[in-house]
């Protein structure tokens, strides 16, 4: 089986220090959290950035600053900026970090309810616009699919030339408004992607580790981090993103699956080596 790629979603746009005091806002805190994850075996850092007061922003200069600090702390790591940003941001606001030409970025493949009155908007035209931009800039999209219909959308837009192969999916499971986080849901999604595609799974909250275990066994890849879950186990806050990554690496070791370092992850994903 291929080595396991662990992605750390260190910060997110919604989770706050009130949920876990280790959630990073400042540049130094982001570098600290990325390093804890990298040292524990993460080869991809999925990145949102904040102002120092915790406000989410897609500001290009802020991304540049945080990315530079992470590069120093985590030599060779793959940095994957979010183009999802936070609910309510415009398309062009969200796309700003693509101007830094990262190796990867997220591409959200559909609209969904996001709790209360919030709607995370990704119309077909938005997805086409983002897909075209990523092809032009040579950025590999991680196709964020919060439900089965979003996989279908991604496949349709791939056929129309808006998304290049080999496709890499991220099944985000357990969001209130998207697909659930049960094993049957996982099997439905992973059975819906084409041969030659890769996937990672991001389970929200209590779904994080069971779904990581499913991906480890299945030959897929796993995402953990404060964006998705702040607990190491029931009622126990993780002290760092690194603790969450360590737990996945331990699970992988139990199942005899080795963890990929960044260049091995690049080879698996079809990214140029550094
Ligand atoms: N913060 C969510 C509204 C992504 O990174 O592409 C969107 C999100 C997905 O987190
Ligand atoms: Zn995200």
PDB file of C-alpha atoms and ligand atoms in Angstrom:
ATOM      1  CA  UNK A   1       0.000   0.000   0.000  1.00  0.00           C
ATOM      2  CA  UNK A   2       1.129   3.582  -0.651  1.00  0.00           C
ATOM      3  CA  UNK A   3       2.417   5.555   2.296  1.00  0.00           C
ATOM      4  CA  UNK A   4      -0.143   7.603   4.213  1.00  0.00           C
ATOM      5  CA  UNK A   5      -0.327  11.337   3.571  1.00  0.00           C
ATOM      6  CA  UNK A   6      -1.381  13.203   6.702  1.00  0.00           C
ATOM      7  CA  UNK A   7      -2.743  16.702   6.196  1.00  0.00           C
ATOM      8  CA  UNK A   8      -2.964  19.072   9.140  1.00  0.00           C
ATOM      9  CA  UNK A   9      -5.714  21.696   8.968  1.00  0.00           C
ATOM     10  CA  UNK A  10      -4.147  23.784  11.704  1.00  0.00           C
ATOM     11  CA  UNK A  11      -6.406  26.798  11.991  1.00  0.00           C
ATOM     12  CA  UNK A  12      -9.632  26.937   9.959  1.00  0.00           C
ATOM     13  CA  UNK A  13     -11.794  30.045   9.779  1.00  0.00           C
ATOM     14  CA  UNK A  14     -14.446  29.253  12.363  1.00  0.00           C
ATOM     15  CA  UNK A  15     -12.738  27.592  15.340  1.00  0.00           C
ATOM     16  CA  UNK A  16     -11.663  29.966  18.111  1.00  0.00           C
ATOM     17  CA  UNK A  17      -9.339  30.096  21.087  1.00  0.00           C
ATOM     18  CA  UNK A  18     -12.534  29.844  23.151  1.00  0.00           C
ATOM     19  CA  UNK A  19     -12.854  26.301  21.761  1.00  0.00           C
ATOM     20  CA  UNK A  20      -9.182  25.462  22.328  1.00  0.00           C
ATOM     21  CA  UNK A  21      -6.577  27.998  23.486  1.00  0.00           C
ATOM     22  CA  UNK A  22      -3.979  26.455  21.159  1.00  0.00           C
ATOM     23  CA  UNK A  23      -5.886  27.544  18.001  1.00  0.00           C
ATOM     24  CA  UNK A  24      -3.393  29.750  16.127  1.00  0.00           C
ATOM     25  CA  UNK A  25      -4.135  33.332  15.032  1.00  0.00           C
ATOM     26  CA  UNK A  26      -0.762  35.102  14.800  1.00  0.00           C
ATOM     27  CA  UNK A  27       2.018  34.337  12.347  1.00  0.00           C
ATOM     28  CA  UNK A  28       4.181  32.877  15.110  1.00  0.00           C
ATOM     29  CA  UNK A  29       1.306  30.731  16.407  1.00  0.00           C
ATOM     30  CA  UNK A  30       0.628  29.379  12.897  1.00  0.00           C
ATOM     31  CA  UNK A  31       4.299  28.483  12.474  1.00  0.00           C
ATOM     32  CA  UNK A  32       4.317  26.808  15.908  1.00  0.00           C
ATOM     33  CA  UNK A  33       1.226  24.725  15.109  1.00  0.00           C
ATOM     34  CA  UNK A  34       2.452  23.803  11.623  1.00  0.00           C
ATOM     35  CA  UNK A  35       5.782  22.672  13.081  1.00  0.00           C
ATOM     36  CA  UNK A  36       4.096  20.534  15.718  1.00  0.00           C
ATOM     37  CA  UNK A  37       2.114  18.813  12.953  1.00  0.00           C
ATOM     38  CA  UNK A  38       5.096  18.480  10.602  1.00  0.00           C
ATOM     39  CA  UNK A  39       7.304  17.011  13.330  1.00  0.00           C
ATOM     40  CA  UNK A  40       4.578  14.455  14.067  1.00  0.00           C
ATOM     41  CA  UNK A  41       4.319  13.360  10.402  1.00  0.00           C
ATOM     42  CA  UNK A  42       2.108  15.806   8.503  1.00  0.00           C
ATOM     43  CA  UNK A  43       3.332  16.458   4.971  1.00  0.00           C
ATOM     44  CA  UNK A  44       0.574  18.906   3.967  1.00  0.00           C
ATOM     45  CA  UNK A  45      -0.532  21.977   5.891  1.00  0.00           C
ATOM     46  CA  UNK A  46      -4.047  23.084   4.900  1.00  0.00           C
ATOM     47  CA  UNK A  47      -3.961  26.769   5.672  1.00  0.00           C
ATOM     48  CA  UNK A  48      -6.415  29.490   6.599  1.00  0.00           C
ATOM     49  CA  UNK A  49      -5.051  32.706   8.043  1.00  0.00           C
ATOM     50  CA  UNK A  50      -6.388  35.138  10.624  1.00  0.00           C
ATOM     51  CA  UNK A  51      -5.737  38.627  11.796  1.00  0.00           C
ATOM     52  CA  UNK A  52      -4.072  38.719  15.211  1.00  0.00           C
ATOM     53  CA  UNK A  53      -7.521  39.090  16.825  1.00  0.00           C
ATOM     54  CA  UNK A  54      -8.725  35.859  15.179  1.00  0.00           C
ATOM     55  CA  UNK A  55     -10.743  37.419  12.337  1.00  0.00           C
ATOM     56  CA  UNK A  56     -10.458  35.221   9.226  1.00  0.00           C
ATOM     57  CA  UNK A  57      -8.927  36.899   6.180  1.00  0.00           C
ATOM     58  CA  UNK A  58      -7.868  35.820   2.691  1.00  0.00           C
ATOM     59  CA  UNK A  59      -5.448  38.737   2.431  1.00  0.00           C
ATOM     60  CA  UNK A  60      -2.566  37.812   0.135  1.00  0.00           C
ATOM     61  CA  UNK A  61       0.051  39.637   2.196  1.00  0.00           C
ATOM     62  CA  UNK A  62      -1.041  37.832   5.359  1.00  0.00           C
ATOM     63  CA  UNK A  63      -0.853  34.485   3.558  1.00  0.00           C
ATOM     64  CA  UNK A  64       2.624  35.364   2.279  1.00  0.00           C
ATOM     65  CA  UNK A  65       3.811  36.165   5.790  1.00  0.00           C
ATOM     66  CA  UNK A  66       2.405  32.990   7.308  1.00  0.00           C
ATOM     67  CA  UNK A  67       3.635  30.783   4.452  1.00  0.00           C
ATOM     68  CA  UNK A  68       7.162  32.182   4.771  1.00  0.00           C
ATOM     69  CA  UNK A  69       7.178  31.468   8.499  1.00  0.00           C
ATOM     70  CA  UNK A  70       5.874  27.920   7.958  1.00  0.00           C
ATOM     71  CA  UNK A  71       8.484  27.251   5.274  1.00  0.00           C
ATOM     72  CA  UNK A  72      11.239  28.157   7.719  1.00  0.00           C
ATOM     73  CA  UNK A  73       9.739  25.993  10.483  1.00  0.00           C
ATOM     74  CA  UNK A  74       8.838  23.024   8.246  1.00  0.00           C
ATOM     75  CA  UNK A  75      11.390  22.547   5.449  1.00  0.00           C
ATOM     76  CA  UNK A  76       9.836  21.079   2.293  1.00  0.00           C
ATOM     77  CA  UNK A  77       6.278  20.864   3.617  1.00  0.00           C
ATOM     78  CA  UNK A  78       3.415  21.186   1.110  1.00  0.00           C
ATOM     79  CA  UNK A  79       1.360  24.262   1.918  1.00  0.00           C
ATOM     80  CA  UNK A  80      -2.227  24.173   0.727  1.00  0.00           C
ATOM     81  CA  UNK A  81      -4.019  27.515   1.157  1.00  0.00           C
ATOM     82  CA  UNK A  82      -7.791  27.511   1.449  1.00  0.00           C
ATOM     83  CA  UNK A  83      -9.807  29.184  -1.275  1.00  0.00           C
ATOM     84  CA  UNK A  84     -12.907  28.517   0.817  1.00  0.00           C
ATOM     85  CA  UNK A  85     -12.024  31.226   3.300  1.00  0.00           C
ATOM     86  CA  UNK A  86     -14.990  32.017   5.512  1.00  0.00           C
ATOM     87  CA  UNK A  87     -18.721  32.108   4.756  1.00  0.00           C
ATOM     88  CA  UNK A  88     -19.746  35.365   3.063  1.00  0.00           C
ATOM     89  CA  UNK A  89     -16.462  36.213   1.332  1.00  0.00           C
ATOM     90  CA  UNK A  90     -16.544  37.027  -2.394  1.00  0.00           C
ATOM     91  CA  UNK A  91     -14.943  34.777  -5.004  1.00  0.00           C
ATOM     92  CA  UNK A  92     -12.103  37.180  -5.743  1.00  0.00           C
ATOM     93  CA  UNK A  93     -11.457  37.725  -2.057  1.00  0.00           C
ATOM     94  CA  UNK A  94     -11.219  33.963  -1.573  1.00  0.00           C
ATOM     95  CA  UNK A  95      -8.889  33.472  -4.541  1.00  0.00           C
ATOM     96  CA  UNK A  96      -6.185  35.866  -3.288  1.00  0.00           C
ATOM     97  CA  UNK A  97      -3.717  33.219  -2.020  1.00  0.00           C
ATOM     98  CA  UNK A  98      -3.637  31.600  -5.481  1.00  0.00           C
ATOM     99  CA  UNK A  99      -1.661  34.701  -6.534  1.00  0.00           C
ATOM    100  CA  UNK A 100       1.221  33.273  -4.492  1.00  0.00           C
ATOM    101  CA  UNK A 101       1.234  30.216  -6.797  1.00  0.00           C
ATOM    102  CA  UNK A 102       1.121  27.530  -4.112  1.00  0.00           C
ATOM    103  CA  UNK A 103       1.556  23.900  -5.177  1.00  0.00           C
ATOM    104  CA  UNK A 104      -1.981  23.103  -4.041  1.00  0.00           C
ATOM    105  CA  UNK A 105      -5.127  24.919  -2.950  1.00  0.00           C
ATOM    106  CA  UNK A 106      -8.613  23.802  -2.037  1.00  0.00           C
ATOM    107  CA  UNK A 107     -11.461  23.926  -4.544  1.00  0.00           C
ATOM    108  CA  UNK A 108     -14.881  23.602  -2.945  1.00  0.00           C
ATOM    109  CA  UNK A 109     -17.261  21.682  -5.180  1.00  0.00           C
ATOM    110  CA  UNK A 110     -20.723  22.793  -4.084  1.00  0.00           C
ATOM    111  CA  UNK A 111     -22.954  24.932  -1.894  1.00  0.00           C
ATOM    112  CA  UNK A 112     -24.100  23.760   1.518  1.00  0.00           C
ATOM    113  CA  UNK A 113     -25.803  24.889   4.686  1.00  0.00           C
ATOM    114  CA  UNK A 114     -23.154  25.751   7.255  1.00  0.00           C
ATOM    115  CA  UNK A 115     -25.158  25.988  10.484  1.00  0.00           C
ATOM    116  CA  UNK A 116     -27.837  28.472  11.532  1.00  0.00           C
ATOM    117  CA  UNK A 117     -28.458  30.934   8.704  1.00  0.00           C
ATOM    118  CA  UNK A 118     -25.020  30.458   7.144  1.00  0.00           C
ATOM    119  CA  UNK A 119     -24.695  29.174   3.577  1.00  0.00           C
ATOM    120  CA  UNK A 120     -21.271  28.359   2.111  1.00  0.00           C
ATOM    121  CA  UNK A 121     -21.788  29.438  -1.494  1.00  0.00           C
ATOM    122  CA  UNK A 122     -20.063  27.656  -4.368  1.00  0.00           C
ATOM    123  CA  UNK A 123     -22.188  27.953  -7.498  1.00  0.00           C
ATOM    124  CA  UNK A 124     -21.267  26.055 -10.624  1.00  0.00           C
ATOM    125  CA  UNK A 125     -19.832  29.257 -12.106  1.00  0.00           C
ATOM    126  CA  UNK A 126     -17.721  29.839  -8.999  1.00  0.00           C
ATOM    127  CA  UNK A 127     -16.300  26.325  -9.226  1.00  0.00           C
ATOM    128  CA  UNK A 128     -15.547  26.793 -12.933  1.00  0.00           C
ATOM    129  CA  UNK A 129     -13.888  30.147 -12.233  1.00  0.00           C
ATOM    130  CA  UNK A 130     -11.703  28.688  -9.466  1.00  0.00           C
ATOM    131  CA  UNK A 131     -10.904  25.562 -11.524  1.00  0.00           C
ATOM    132  CA  UNK A 132      -9.848  27.575 -14.547  1.00  0.00           C
ATOM    133  CA  UNK A 133      -7.661  29.814 -12.389  1.00  0.00           C
ATOM    134  CA  UNK A 134      -5.910  26.808 -10.854  1.00  0.00           C
ATOM    135  CA  UNK A 135      -5.231  25.260 -14.263  1.00  0.00           C
ATOM    136  CA  UNK A 136      -3.789  28.578 -15.507  1.00  0.00           C
ATOM    137  CA  UNK A 137      -1.513  28.903 -12.480  1.00  0.00           C
ATOM    138  CA  UNK A 138      -0.494  25.229 -12.308  1.00  0.00           C
ATOM    139  CA  UNK A 139      -2.038  24.718  -8.864  1.00  0.00           C
ATOM    140  CA  UNK A 140      -3.288  21.231  -7.971  1.00  0.00           C
ATOM    141  CA  UNK A 141      -6.754  21.497  -6.456  1.00  0.00           C
ATOM    142  CA  UNK A 142      -7.816  19.468  -3.469  1.00  0.00           C
ATOM    143  CA  UNK A 143     -11.476  18.921  -4.352  1.00  0.00           C
ATOM    144  CA  UNK A 144     -13.427  19.569  -1.165  1.00  0.00           C
ATOM    145  CA  UNK A 145     -16.570  17.458  -1.280  1.00  0.00           C
ATOM    146  CA  UNK A 146     -19.025  17.793   1.577  1.00  0.00           C
ATOM    147  CA  UNK A 147     -21.533  15.472  -0.074  1.00  0.00           C
ATOM    148  CA  UNK A 148     -21.808  12.945  -2.920  1.00  0.00           C
ATOM    149  CA  UNK A 149     -23.319  15.518  -5.288  1.00  0.00           C
ATOM    150  CA  UNK A 150     -20.091  17.507  -5.073  1.00  0.00           C
ATOM    151  CA  UNK A 151     -18.082  14.544  -6.352  1.00  0.00           C
ATOM    152  CA  UNK A 152     -20.494  14.368  -9.297  1.00  0.00           C
ATOM    153  CA  UNK A 153     -20.009  18.098  -9.910  1.00  0.00           C
ATOM    154  CA  UNK A 154     -16.217  17.710  -9.841  1.00  0.00           C
ATOM    155  CA  UNK A 155     -16.351  14.817 -12.291  1.00  0.00           C
ATOM    156  CA  UNK A 156     -18.641  16.784 -14.627  1.00  0.00           C
ATOM    157  CA  UNK A 157     -16.342  19.820 -14.551  1.00  0.00           C
ATOM    158  CA  UNK A 158     -13.333  17.580 -15.093  1.00  0.00           C
ATOM    159  CA  UNK A 159     -14.985  16.258 -18.275  1.00  0.00           C
ATOM    160  CA  UNK A 160     -15.598  19.866 -19.370  1.00  0.00           C
ATOM    161  CA  UNK A 161     -11.953  20.778 -18.844  1.00  0.00           C
ATOM    162  CA  UNK A 162     -12.172  22.884 -15.681  1.00  0.00           C
ATOM    163  CA  UNK A 163     -10.363  20.387 -13.429  1.00  0.00           C
ATOM    164  CA  UNK A 164      -7.235  18.488 -14.484  1.00  0.00           C
ATOM    165  CA  UNK A 165      -6.389  14.836 -13.743  1.00  0.00           C
ATOM    166  CA  UNK A 166      -5.134  13.154 -11.640  1.00  0.00           C
ATOM    167  CA  UNK A 167      -7.905  14.354  -9.354  1.00  0.00           C
ATOM    168  CA  UNK A 168      -7.417  14.523  -5.603  1.00  0.00           C
ATOM    169  CA  UNK A 169     -10.536  14.624  -3.427  1.00  0.00           C
ATOM    170  CA  UNK A 170     -11.067  15.599   0.182  1.00  0.00           C
ATOM    171  CA  UNK A 171     -14.200  14.060   1.698  1.00  0.00           C
ATOM    172  CA  UNK A 172     -15.248  16.497   4.426  1.00  0.00           C
ATOM    173  CA  UNK A 173     -17.667  14.439   6.483  1.00  0.00           C
ATOM    174  CA  UNK A 174     -19.912  15.301   9.392  1.00  0.00           C
ATOM    175  CA  UNK A 175     -20.498  19.011   8.730  1.00  0.00           C
ATOM    176  CA  UNK A 176     -24.001  20.007   9.831  1.00  0.00           C
ATOM    177  CA  UNK A 177     -25.443  20.476   6.318  1.00  0.00           C
ATOM    178  CA  UNK A 178     -23.305  17.926   4.478  1.00  0.00           C
ATOM    179  CA  UNK A 179     -23.031  14.151   4.426  1.00  0.00           C
ATOM    180  CA  UNK A 180     -22.779  12.336   7.775  1.00  0.00           C
ATOM    181  CA  UNK A 181     -19.661  10.713   9.119  1.00  0.00           C
ATOM    182  CA  UNK A 182     -20.616   7.047   9.344  1.00  0.00           C
ATOM    183  CA  UNK A 183     -18.712   4.231   7.689  1.00  0.00           C
ATOM    184  CA  UNK A 184     -21.502   3.679   5.146  1.00  0.00           C
ATOM    185  CA  UNK A 185     -21.217   7.350   4.124  1.00  0.00           C
ATOM    186  CA  UNK A 186     -17.469   6.976   3.708  1.00  0.00           C
ATOM    187  CA  UNK A 187     -17.848   3.846   1.569  1.00  0.00           C
ATOM    188  CA  UNK A 188     -20.390   5.642  -0.625  1.00  0.00           C
ATOM    189  CA  UNK A 189     -17.978   8.532  -1.286  1.00  0.00           C
ATOM    190  CA  UNK A 190     -14.821   6.509  -1.737  1.00  0.00           C
ATOM    191  CA  UNK A 191     -16.688   4.204  -4.138  1.00  0.00           C
ATOM    192  CA  UNK A 192     -17.752   7.213  -6.220  1.00  0.00           C
ATOM    193  CA  UNK A 193     -14.342   8.475  -7.353  1.00  0.00           C
ATOM    194  CA  UNK A 194     -12.647   7.185 -10.480  1.00  0.00           C
ATOM    195  CA  UNK A 195      -9.685   4.822 -10.655  1.00  0.00           C
ATOM    196  CA  UNK A 196      -6.485   6.839 -10.622  1.00  0.00           C
ATOM    197  CA  UNK A 197      -7.899   9.484  -8.294  1.00  0.00           C
ATOM    198  CA  UNK A 198      -6.618   9.890  -4.742  1.00  0.00           C
ATOM    199  CA  UNK A 199      -8.504  10.984  -1.670  1.00  0.00           C
ATOM    200  CA  UNK A 200      -8.088  12.189   1.851  1.00  0.00           C
ATOM    201  CA  UNK A 201     -10.831  12.178   4.461  1.00  0.00           C
ATOM    202  CA  UNK A 202     -11.538  14.937   6.974  1.00  0.00           C
ATOM    203  CA  UNK A 203     -13.953  13.816   9.668  1.00  0.00           C
ATOM    204  CA  UNK A 204     -15.508  16.615  11.696  1.00  0.00           C
ATOM    205  CA  UNK A 205     -15.536  16.386  15.498  1.00  0.00           C
ATOM    206  CA  UNK A 206     -15.938  12.847  16.833  1.00  0.00           C
ATOM    207  CA  UNK A 207     -15.741  11.476  13.287  1.00  0.00           C
ATOM    208  CA  UNK A 208     -12.099  12.519  12.852  1.00  0.00           C
ATOM    209  CA  UNK A 209     -10.267   9.445  14.113  1.00  0.00           C
ATOM    210  CA  UNK A 210     -12.703   6.677  13.038  1.00  0.00           C
ATOM    211  CA  UNK A 211     -12.650   8.036   9.486  1.00  0.00           C
ATOM    212  CA  UNK A 212      -8.860   8.424   9.551  1.00  0.00           C
ATOM    213  CA  UNK A 213      -8.689   4.752  10.572  1.00  0.00           C
ATOM    214  CA  UNK A 214     -11.004   3.815   7.693  1.00  0.00           C
ATOM    215  CA  UNK A 215      -8.763   5.654   5.225  1.00  0.00           C
ATOM    216  CA  UNK A 216      -5.648   4.053   6.681  1.00  0.00           C
ATOM    217  CA  UNK A 217      -7.117   0.594   6.136  1.00  0.00           C
ATOM    218  CA  UNK A 218      -8.527   1.471   2.708  1.00  0.00           C
ATOM    219  CA  UNK A 219      -5.323   2.949   1.282  1.00  0.00           C
ATOM    220  CA  UNK A 220      -6.575   6.545   1.322  1.00  0.00           C
ATOM    221  CA  UNK A 221      -5.162   9.531   3.181  1.00  0.00           C
ATOM    222  CA  UNK A 222      -6.217  11.434   6.276  1.00  0.00           C
ATOM    223  CA  UNK A 223      -6.678  15.021   7.408  1.00  0.00           C
ATOM    224  CA  UNK A 224      -6.817  16.086  11.038  1.00  0.00           C
ATOM    225  CA  UNK A 225      -6.406  19.419  12.804  1.00  0.00           C
ATOM    226  CA  UNK A 226      -8.129  22.109  14.802  1.00  0.00           C
ATOM    227  CA  UNK A 227     -10.168  23.217  11.780  1.00  0.00           C
ATOM    228  CA  UNK A 228     -12.054  19.936  12.019  1.00  0.00           C
ATOM    229  CA  UNK A 229     -11.708  18.847  15.649  1.00  0.00           C
ATOM    230  CA  UNK A 230     -10.074  20.227  18.804  1.00  0.00           C
ATOM    231  CA  UNK A 231     -10.256  17.074  20.972  1.00  0.00           C
ATOM    232  CA  UNK A 232      -7.648  14.353  21.315  1.00  0.00           C
ATOM    233  CA  UNK A 233     -10.246  12.058  22.848  1.00  0.00           C
ATOM    234  CA  UNK A 234     -13.692  12.538  24.382  1.00  0.00           C
ATOM    235  CA  UNK A 235     -13.533  15.631  26.625  1.00  0.00           C
ATOM    236  CA  UNK A 236      -9.734  15.977  26.329  1.00  0.00           C
ATOM    237  CA  UNK A 237      -8.531  19.028  24.406  1.00  0.00           C
ATOM    238  CA  UNK A 238      -5.511  18.482  22.165  1.00  0.00           C
ATOM    239  CA  UNK A 239      -2.597  20.647  23.274  1.00  0.00           C
ATOM    240  CA  UNK A 240      -1.436  21.091  19.688  1.00  0.00           C
ATOM    241  CA  UNK A 241      -2.223  20.032  16.137  1.00  0.00           C
ATOM    242  CA  UNK A 242       0.817  17.812  16.510  1.00  0.00           C
ATOM    243  CA  UNK A 243      -0.983  15.694  19.100  1.00  0.00           C
ATOM    244  CA  UNK A 244      -3.772  15.022  16.596  1.00  0.00           C
ATOM    245  CA  UNK A 245      -1.266  14.084  13.889  1.00  0.00           C
ATOM    246  CA  UNK A 246       0.642  11.863  16.334  1.00  0.00           C
ATOM    247  CA  UNK A 247      -2.538   9.932  17.060  1.00  0.00           C
ATOM    248  CA  UNK A 248      -3.124   9.243  13.351  1.00  0.00           C
ATOM    249  CA  UNK A 249       0.513   8.234  12.916  1.00  0.00           C
ATOM    250  CA  UNK A 250       0.094   5.808  15.837  1.00  0.00           C
ATOM    251  CA  UNK A 251      -3.026   4.319  14.244  1.00  0.00           C
ATOM    252  CA  UNK A 252      -1.161   3.969  10.953  1.00  0.00           C
ATOM    253  CA  UNK A 253       1.725   2.212  12.659  1.00  0.00           C
ATOM    254  CA  UNK A 254      -0.694  -0.254  14.266  1.00  0.00           C
ATOM    255  CA  UNK A 255      -2.013  -1.140  10.810  1.00  0.00           C
ATOM    256  CA  UNK A 256       1.473  -1.326   9.267  1.00  0.00           C
ATOM    257  CA  UNK A 257       1.020   1.770   7.106  1.00  0.00           C
ATOM    258  CA  UNK A 258       4.043   4.039   6.814  1.00  0.00           C
ATOM    259  CA  UNK A 259       3.653   7.805   6.883  1.00  0.00           C
ATOM    260  CA  UNK A 260       4.762   9.818   3.826  1.00  0.00           C
ATOM    261  CA  UNK A 261       7.200  12.706   4.102  1.00  0.00           C
ATOM    262  CA  UNK A 262       6.535  15.719   1.839  1.00  0.00           C
ATOM    263  CA  UNK A 263       8.437  14.533  -1.239  1.00  0.00           C
ATOM    264  CA  UNK A 264       6.789  11.126  -1.002  1.00  0.00           C
ATOM    265  CA  UNK A 265       3.434  12.892  -0.789  1.00  0.00           C
ATOM    266  CA  UNK A 266       4.338  14.914  -3.892  1.00  0.00           C
ATOM    267  CA  UNK A 267       5.096  11.693  -5.766  1.00  0.00           C
ATOM    268  CA  UNK A 268       1.772  10.146  -4.696  1.00  0.00           C
ATOM    269  CA  UNK A 269      -0.186  13.258  -5.717  1.00  0.00           C
ATOM    270  CA  UNK A 270       1.654  13.811  -9.002  1.00  0.00           C
ATOM    271  CA  UNK A 271       3.162  17.106  -7.873  1.00  0.00           C
ATOM    272  CA  UNK A 272       6.580  18.162  -9.167  1.00  0.00           C
ATOM    273  CA  UNK A 273       9.323  17.380  -6.645  1.00  0.00           C
ATOM    274  CA  UNK A 274      11.036  20.430  -5.150  1.00  0.00           C
TER     275      UNK A 274
HETATM  276  N1  LIG B   1     -14.410  27.776   6.167  1.00  0.00           N
HETATM  277  C1  LIG B   1     -15.346  27.130   5.301  1.00  0.00           C
HETATM  278  C2  LIG B   1     -16.451  28.074   4.987  1.00  0.00           C
HETATM  279  C3  LIG B   1     -11.866  25.249   2.409  1.00  0.00           C
HETATM  280  O1  LIG B   1     -10.913  25.456   3.160  1.00  0.00           O
HETATM  281  O2  LIG B   1     -11.727  25.231   1.183  1.00  0.00           O
HETATM  282  C4  LIG B   1     -14.725  26.658   4.037  1.00  0.00           C
HETATM  283  C5  LIG B   1     -13.574  25.778   4.160  1.00  0.00           C
HETATM  284  C6  LIG B   1     -13.234  24.985   2.954  1.00  0.00           C
HETATM  285  O3  LIG B   1     -12.891  25.689   5.164  1.00  0.00           O
HETATM  286 ZN1  LIG B   2     -10.419  24.807   5.208  1.00  0.00          ZN
END
